[in-house]
Amino acid sequence: MDNRPIGVFDSGLGGITAVRELKKLMPQEDIIYFGDTSRVPYGTRSREIIQKYAIQDINFLKSHDVKMIVAACGTVSANLPAAAVEELDVAFTGVLLPAAQAACAATKTNRIGVIATPATIRSSAYGKAIRNIIHSPVIIGKACPLFVPLIESGYIQRDNQVTRLVAEDYLRPVLAEKVDTLILGCTHYPIIEELIGDIAGEDVHLIDPGREAAKYVQAFLTNEHMLTRRERQGECYYYVSDDAAHFAENAGVFLQDDIADHVEQIDIDRY
Ligand code: DGL
């Protein structure tokens, strides 16, 4: 039994898609979330900068004595070297492997689309992970740099015409390749999952990396006997590196919860 919180981080809002799933699966667990909102987006940055930011985010969560850290960020998951992960003295998972495994389990044609940030697509990490699981897949990757700023700006409604136009443009070449499974390879994207689903059509199976990572966390904590035994509802505290009110508003819409009293701004440069 381990009553310490689970730590989750992302560059901004995206990781709340993992938080939502963690809360569904393990409602008694406490969660500490960090969204690096002063430095979002990560996905257009160099590998070195992404690694530096990720280590600071991890150090911040470690200062809260978390029992496990979830990099609820496809960009970090794709760009953090295995050696850096091995050095961590805390249980850790990214979102990439759980999402790749789910995609391989879902596809019937072995034609898989991956939409993600430029840094994730550039890393080819999803392709490598998928090729380790299934034989001769066809993988169609597409960088979608406009999605994160649109989502961080609150352009998330299913009928938002600006986001729809952008999504149609990004998805056209991927769907033209007749993929039957589409990995939403950035944790921000499930926030607009319905809009993406409308364009992709119901025959395309959408993979939510936050959901798959949450399932992995539950299995890991169960196997390691690290679930909390507390009866009460878990608490979730959110920390951000820029304006707390802006985050509370946007995250609150997605989580359908008023989290304003649970969001605090911190200085990530101290970590
Ligand atoms: N949500 C992130 C991801 O999964 C990061 C997006 C960004 O900051 O560019 O890739």
GROMACS .gro file of C-alpha atoms and ligand atoms in nm:
model
  281
    1MET     CA    1   0.000   0.000   0.000
    2ASP     CA    2   0.129   0.348  -0.087
    3ASN     CA    3  -0.076   0.657  -0.006
    4ARG     CA    4   0.153   0.904  -0.182
    5PRO     CA    5   0.013   1.089  -0.484
    6ILE     CA    6   0.066   1.009  -0.851
    7GLY     CA    7   0.257   1.285  -1.034
    8VAL     CA    8   0.150   1.383  -1.384
    9PHE     CA    9   0.302   1.647  -1.610
   10ASP     CA   10   0.266   1.800  -1.952
   11SER     CA   11   0.362   2.123  -2.125
   12GLY     CA   12   0.016   2.260  -2.054
   13LEU     CA   13  -0.341   2.138  -2.070
   14GLY     CA   14  -0.290   1.812  -2.256
   15GLY     CA   15  -0.203   1.598  -1.957
   16ILE     CA   16  -0.545   1.653  -1.803
   17THR     CA   17  -0.668   1.396  -2.055
   18ALA     CA   18  -0.458   1.146  -1.856
   19VAL     CA   19  -0.578   1.292  -1.525
   20ARG     CA   20  -0.941   1.240  -1.627
   21GLU     CA   21  -0.872   0.873  -1.701
   22LEU     CA   22  -0.666   0.820  -1.384
   23LYS     CA   23  -0.952   0.964  -1.178
   24LYS     CA   24  -1.200   0.733  -1.351
   25LEU     CA   25  -0.989   0.421  -1.297
   26MET     CA   26  -0.854   0.500  -0.948
   27PRO     CA   27  -1.082   0.756  -0.783
   28GLN     CA   28  -0.914   0.720  -0.442
   29GLU     CA   29  -0.570   0.823  -0.565
   30ASP     CA   30  -0.433   1.172  -0.502
   31ILE     CA   31  -0.280   1.340  -0.806
   32ILE     CA   32  -0.027   1.622  -0.837
   33TYR     CA   33  -0.037   1.777  -1.183
   34PHE     CA   34   0.215   2.011  -1.336
   35GLY     CA   35   0.142   2.201  -1.658
   36ASP     CA   36   0.436   2.401  -1.789
   37THR     CA   37   0.210   2.672  -1.927
   38SER     CA   38   0.480   2.941  -1.945
   39ARG     CA   39   0.680   2.728  -2.190
   40VAL     CA   40   0.410   2.552  -2.391
   41PRO     CA   41   0.439   2.435  -2.667
   42TYR     CA   42   0.718   2.181  -2.629
   43GLY     CA   43   0.642   2.020  -2.962
   44THR     CA   44   0.812   2.282  -3.178
   45ARG     CA   45   1.134   2.284  -2.972
   46SER     CA   46   1.466   2.102  -3.005
   47ARG     CA   47   1.527   1.767  -2.840
   48GLU     CA   48   1.779   1.922  -2.596
   49ILE     CA   49   1.532   2.183  -2.472
   50ILE     CA   50   1.250   1.928  -2.440
   51GLN     CA   51   1.479   1.707  -2.228
   52LYS     CA   52   1.585   1.999  -2.008
   53TYR     CA   53   1.223   2.101  -1.947
   54ALA     CA   54   1.118   1.742  -1.880
   55ILE     CA   55   1.388   1.694  -1.614
   56GLN     CA   56   1.277   2.015  -1.439
   57ASP     CA   57   0.914   1.899  -1.450
   58ILE     CA   58   1.016   1.562  -1.304
   59ASN     CA   59   1.221   1.733  -1.030
   60PHE     CA   60   0.921   1.947  -0.938
   61LEU     CA   61   0.698   1.640  -0.903
   62LYS     CA   62   0.966   1.456  -0.704
   63SER     CA   63   0.968   1.748  -0.459
   64HIS     CA   64   0.607   1.646  -0.384
   65ASP     CA   65   0.714   1.292  -0.296
   66VAL     CA   66   0.503   1.124  -0.564
   67LYS     CA   67   0.501   0.743  -0.593
   68MET     CA   68   0.498   0.740  -0.972
   69ILE     CA   69   0.547   0.996  -1.248
   70VAL     CA   70   0.347   0.999  -1.571
   71ALA     CA   71   0.492   1.204  -1.856
   72ALA     CA   72   0.146   1.277  -1.997
   73CYS     CA   73   0.312   1.440  -2.293
   74GLY     CA   74   0.376   1.261  -2.620
   75THR     CA   75   0.656   1.502  -2.702
   76VAL     CA   76   0.847   1.424  -2.381
   77SER     CA   77   0.772   1.052  -2.411
   78ALA     CA   78   0.918   1.053  -2.762
   79ASN     CA   79   1.224   1.262  -2.682
   80LEU     CA   80   1.341   1.160  -2.336
   81PRO     CA   81   1.628   0.910  -2.379
   82ALA     CA   82   1.597   0.569  -2.213
   83ALA     CA   83   1.916   0.645  -2.016
   84ALA     CA   84   1.752   0.948  -1.850
   85VAL     CA   85   1.449   0.737  -1.756
   86GLU     CA   86   1.670   0.461  -1.612
   87GLU     CA   87   1.844   0.714  -1.386
   88LEU     CA   88   1.516   0.815  -1.221
   89ASP     CA   89   1.469   0.691  -0.867
   90VAL     CA   90   1.092   0.687  -0.901
   91ALA     CA   91   0.850   0.473  -1.102
   92PHE     CA   92   0.790   0.636  -1.440
   93THR     CA   93   0.588   0.596  -1.758
   94GLY     CA   94   0.538   0.797  -2.070
   95VAL     CA   95   0.231   0.772  -2.292
   96LEU     CA   96   0.396   0.648  -2.608
   97LEU     CA   97   0.437   0.278  -2.545
   98PRO     CA   98   0.089   0.222  -2.398
   99ALA     CA   99  -0.061   0.409  -2.697
  100ALA     CA  100   0.147   0.216  -2.951
  101GLN     CA  101   0.045  -0.115  -2.790
  102ALA     CA  102  -0.322  -0.016  -2.797
  103ALA     CA  103  -0.297   0.083  -3.164
  104CYS     CA  104  -0.136  -0.249  -3.254
  105ALA     CA  105  -0.411  -0.435  -3.068
  106ALA     CA  106  -0.683  -0.231  -3.243
  107THR     CA  107  -0.567  -0.236  -3.604
  108LYS     CA  108  -0.698  -0.502  -3.839
  109THR     CA  109  -0.519  -0.381  -4.150
  110ASN     CA  110  -0.184  -0.281  -3.992
  111ARG     CA  111  -0.235   0.068  -4.141
  112ILE     CA  112  -0.189   0.312  -3.855
  113GLY     CA  113  -0.197   0.692  -3.862
  114VAL     CA  114  -0.006   0.900  -3.607
  115ILE     CA  115  -0.087   1.267  -3.560
  116ALA     CA  116   0.138   1.446  -3.313
  117THR     CA  117   0.361   1.747  -3.254
  118PRO     CA  118   0.651   1.817  -3.493
  119ALA     CA  119   0.906   1.698  -3.232
  120THR     CA  120   0.722   1.367  -3.185
  121ILE     CA  121   0.690   1.302  -3.558
  122ARG     CA  122   1.055   1.401  -3.611
  123SER     CA  123   1.164   1.145  -3.348
  124SER     CA  124   0.991   0.855  -3.532
  125ALA     CA  125   0.941   0.707  -3.183
  126TYR     CA  126   0.584   0.589  -3.252
  127GLY     CA  127   0.697   0.415  -3.570
  128LYS     CA  128   0.982   0.241  -3.387
  129ALA     CA  129   0.753   0.127  -3.105
  130ILE     CA  130   0.488  -0.004  -3.348
  131ARG     CA  131   0.747  -0.192  -3.557
  132ASN     CA  132   0.867  -0.364  -3.241
  133ILE     CA  133   0.517  -0.498  -3.184
  134ILE     CA  134   0.374  -0.587  -3.527
  135HIS     CA  135   0.525  -0.704  -3.851
  136SER     CA  136   0.539  -0.473  -4.158
  137PRO     CA  137   0.294  -0.203  -4.050
  138VAL     CA  138   0.218   0.094  -4.274
  139ILE     CA  139   0.256   0.405  -4.056
  140ILE     CA  140   0.143   0.744  -4.175
  141GLY     CA  141   0.274   1.025  -3.955
  142LYS     CA  142   0.156   1.384  -3.968
  143ALA     CA  143   0.274   1.679  -3.760
  144CYS     CA  144  -0.008   1.907  -3.651
  145PRO     CA  145   0.161   2.216  -3.500
  146LEU     CA  146  -0.153   2.433  -3.491
  147PHE     CA  147  -0.357   2.202  -3.268
  148VAL     CA  148  -0.180   2.282  -2.939
  149PRO     CA  149  -0.211   2.664  -2.966
  150LEU     CA  150  -0.575   2.627  -3.072
  151ILE     CA  151  -0.654   2.399  -2.779
  152GLU     CA  152  -0.461   2.614  -2.528
  153SER     CA  153  -0.664   2.910  -2.658
  154GLY     CA  154  -0.992   2.731  -2.587
  155TYR     CA  155  -1.088   2.653  -2.949
  156ILE     CA  156  -1.212   2.311  -2.841
  157GLN     CA  157  -1.585   2.300  -2.916
  158ARG     CA  158  -1.696   2.018  -3.146
  159ASP     CA  159  -1.846   2.271  -3.390
  160ASN     CA  160  -1.556   2.519  -3.381
  161GLN     CA  161  -1.512   2.612  -3.747
  162VAL     CA  162  -1.149   2.725  -3.719
  163THR     CA  163  -1.031   2.406  -3.550
  164ARG     CA  164  -1.242   2.196  -3.788
  165LEU     CA  165  -1.084   2.356  -4.094
  166VAL     CA  166  -0.734   2.299  -3.956
  167ALA     CA  167  -0.818   1.939  -3.861
  168GLU     CA  168  -0.961   1.863  -4.206
  169ASP     CA  169  -0.642   1.989  -4.364
  170TYR     CA  170  -0.416   1.784  -4.133
  171LEU     CA  171  -0.621   1.466  -4.153
  172ARG     CA  172  -0.683   1.460  -4.529
  173PRO     CA  173  -0.347   1.302  -4.630
  174VAL     CA  174  -0.358   1.056  -4.339
  175LEU     CA  175  -0.713   0.939  -4.413
  176ALA     CA  176  -0.630   0.914  -4.785
  177GLU     CA  177  -0.393   0.629  -4.686
  178LYS     CA  178  -0.691   0.431  -4.553
  179VAL     CA  179  -0.565   0.393  -4.198
  180ASP     CA  180  -0.804   0.200  -3.973
  181THR     CA  181  -0.643   0.324  -3.650
  182LEU     CA  182  -0.533   0.676  -3.564
  183ILE     CA  183  -0.310   0.754  -3.267
  184LEU     CA  184  -0.383   1.096  -3.118
  185GLY     CA  185  -0.012   1.113  -3.044
  186CYS     CA  186  -0.022   1.433  -2.842
  187THR     CA  187  -0.218   1.437  -2.517
  188HIS     CA  188  -0.380   1.766  -2.612
  189TYR     CA  189  -0.563   1.606  -2.905
  190PRO     CA  190  -0.819   1.397  -2.713
  191ILE     CA  191  -0.959   1.731  -2.592
  192ILE     CA  192  -1.089   1.766  -2.949
  193GLU     CA  193  -1.149   1.392  -2.997
  194GLU     CA  194  -1.512   1.434  -3.103
  195LEU     CA  195  -1.421   1.687  -3.370
  196ILE     CA  196  -1.141   1.462  -3.498
  197GLY     CA  197  -1.377   1.163  -3.487
  198ASP     CA  198  -1.635   1.348  -3.697
  199ILE     CA  199  -1.373   1.396  -3.969
  200ALA     CA  200  -1.208   1.054  -3.943
  201GLY     CA  201  -1.541   0.868  -3.945
  202GLU     CA  202  -1.657   0.588  -3.725
  203ASP     CA  203  -1.455   0.320  -3.905
  204VAL     CA  204  -1.128   0.471  -3.780
  205HIS     CA  205  -1.033   0.365  -3.430
  206LEU     CA  206  -0.896   0.661  -3.228
  207ILE     CA  207  -0.628   0.593  -2.966
  208ASP     CA  208  -0.612   0.829  -2.666
  209PRO     CA  209  -0.259   0.812  -2.516
  210GLY     CA  210  -0.371   0.951  -2.179
  211ARG     CA  211  -0.632   0.676  -2.146
  212GLU     CA  212  -0.384   0.404  -2.238
  213ALA     CA  213  -0.120   0.541  -2.000
  214ALA     CA  214  -0.377   0.552  -1.718
  215LYS     CA  215  -0.455   0.183  -1.775
  216TYR     CA  216  -0.083   0.108  -1.761
  217VAL     CA  217  -0.047   0.304  -1.433
  218GLN     CA  218  -0.335   0.111  -1.278
  219ALA     CA  219  -0.183  -0.223  -1.380
  220PHE     CA  220   0.161  -0.119  -1.257
  221LEU     CA  221   0.043   0.008  -0.916
  222THR     CA  222  -0.172  -0.303  -0.873
  223ASN     CA  223   0.114  -0.540  -0.954
  224GLU     CA  224   0.356  -0.353  -0.728
  225HIS     CA  225   0.100  -0.333  -0.443
  226MET     CA  226   0.127   0.044  -0.454
  227LEU     CA  227  -0.240   0.142  -0.476
  228THR     CA  228  -0.375   0.352  -0.193
  229ARG     CA  229  -0.604   0.175   0.051
  230ARG     CA  230  -0.772   0.500   0.158
  231GLU     CA  231  -1.149   0.504   0.131
  232ARG     CA  232  -1.194   0.877   0.066
  233GLN     CA  233  -1.214   1.039  -0.276
  234GLY     CA  234  -0.867   1.133  -0.407
  235GLU     CA  235  -0.765   1.500  -0.432
  236CYS     CA  236  -0.608   1.659  -0.737
  237TYR     CA  237  -0.383   1.964  -0.713
  238TYR     CA  238  -0.271   2.147  -1.023
  239TYR     CA  239   0.047   2.352  -1.052
  240VAL     CA  240   0.129   2.566  -1.353
  241SER     CA  241   0.419   2.792  -1.451
  242ASP     CA  242   0.197   3.076  -1.579
  243ASP     CA  243  -0.142   3.226  -1.499
  244ALA     CA  244  -0.341   2.992  -1.273
  245ALA     CA  245  -0.681   3.142  -1.359
  246HIS     CA  246  -0.639   3.085  -1.733
  247PHE     CA  247  -0.550   2.720  -1.674
  248ALA     CA  248  -0.834   2.670  -1.426
  249GLU     CA  249  -1.084   2.803  -1.677
  250ASN     CA  250  -0.973   2.588  -1.971
  251ALA     CA  251  -0.906   2.272  -1.770
  252GLY     CA  252  -1.234   2.320  -1.584
  253VAL     CA  253  -1.429   2.313  -1.913
  254PHE     CA  254  -1.272   1.983  -2.012
  255LEU     CA  255  -1.291   1.822  -1.667
  256GLN     CA  256  -1.640   1.964  -1.608
  257ASP     CA  257  -1.526   2.067  -1.263
  258ASP     CA  258  -1.448   2.396  -1.091
  259ILE     CA  259  -1.080   2.356  -1.004
  260ALA     CA  260  -1.001   2.725  -0.942
  261ASP     CA  261  -0.918   2.667  -0.573
  262HIS     CA  262  -0.685   2.384  -0.663
  263VAL     CA  263  -0.454   2.560  -0.909
  264GLU     CA  264  -0.133   2.735  -0.808
  265GLN     CA  265   0.140   2.906  -1.005
  266ILE     CA  266   0.502   2.803  -0.933
  267ASP     CA  267   0.846   2.902  -1.060
  268ILE     CA  268   0.971   2.602  -1.260
  269ASP     CA  269   1.317   2.755  -1.297
  270ARG     CA  270   1.384   2.665  -0.932
  271TYR     CA  271   1.381   2.293  -1.017
  272DGL     N1  272   0.066   1.756  -2.490
  272DGL     C1  273   0.195   1.744  -2.544
  272DGL     C2  274   0.219   1.620  -2.621
  272DGL     O1  275   0.159   1.521  -2.587
  272DGL     C3  276   0.276   1.862  -2.575
  272DGL     C4  277   0.228   1.954  -2.678
  272DGL     C5  278   0.322   2.069  -2.694
  272DGL     O2  279   0.355   2.132  -2.593
  272DGL     O3  280   0.362   2.096  -2.806
  272DGL     O4  281   0.296   1.615  -2.713
   0.00000   0.00000   0.00000
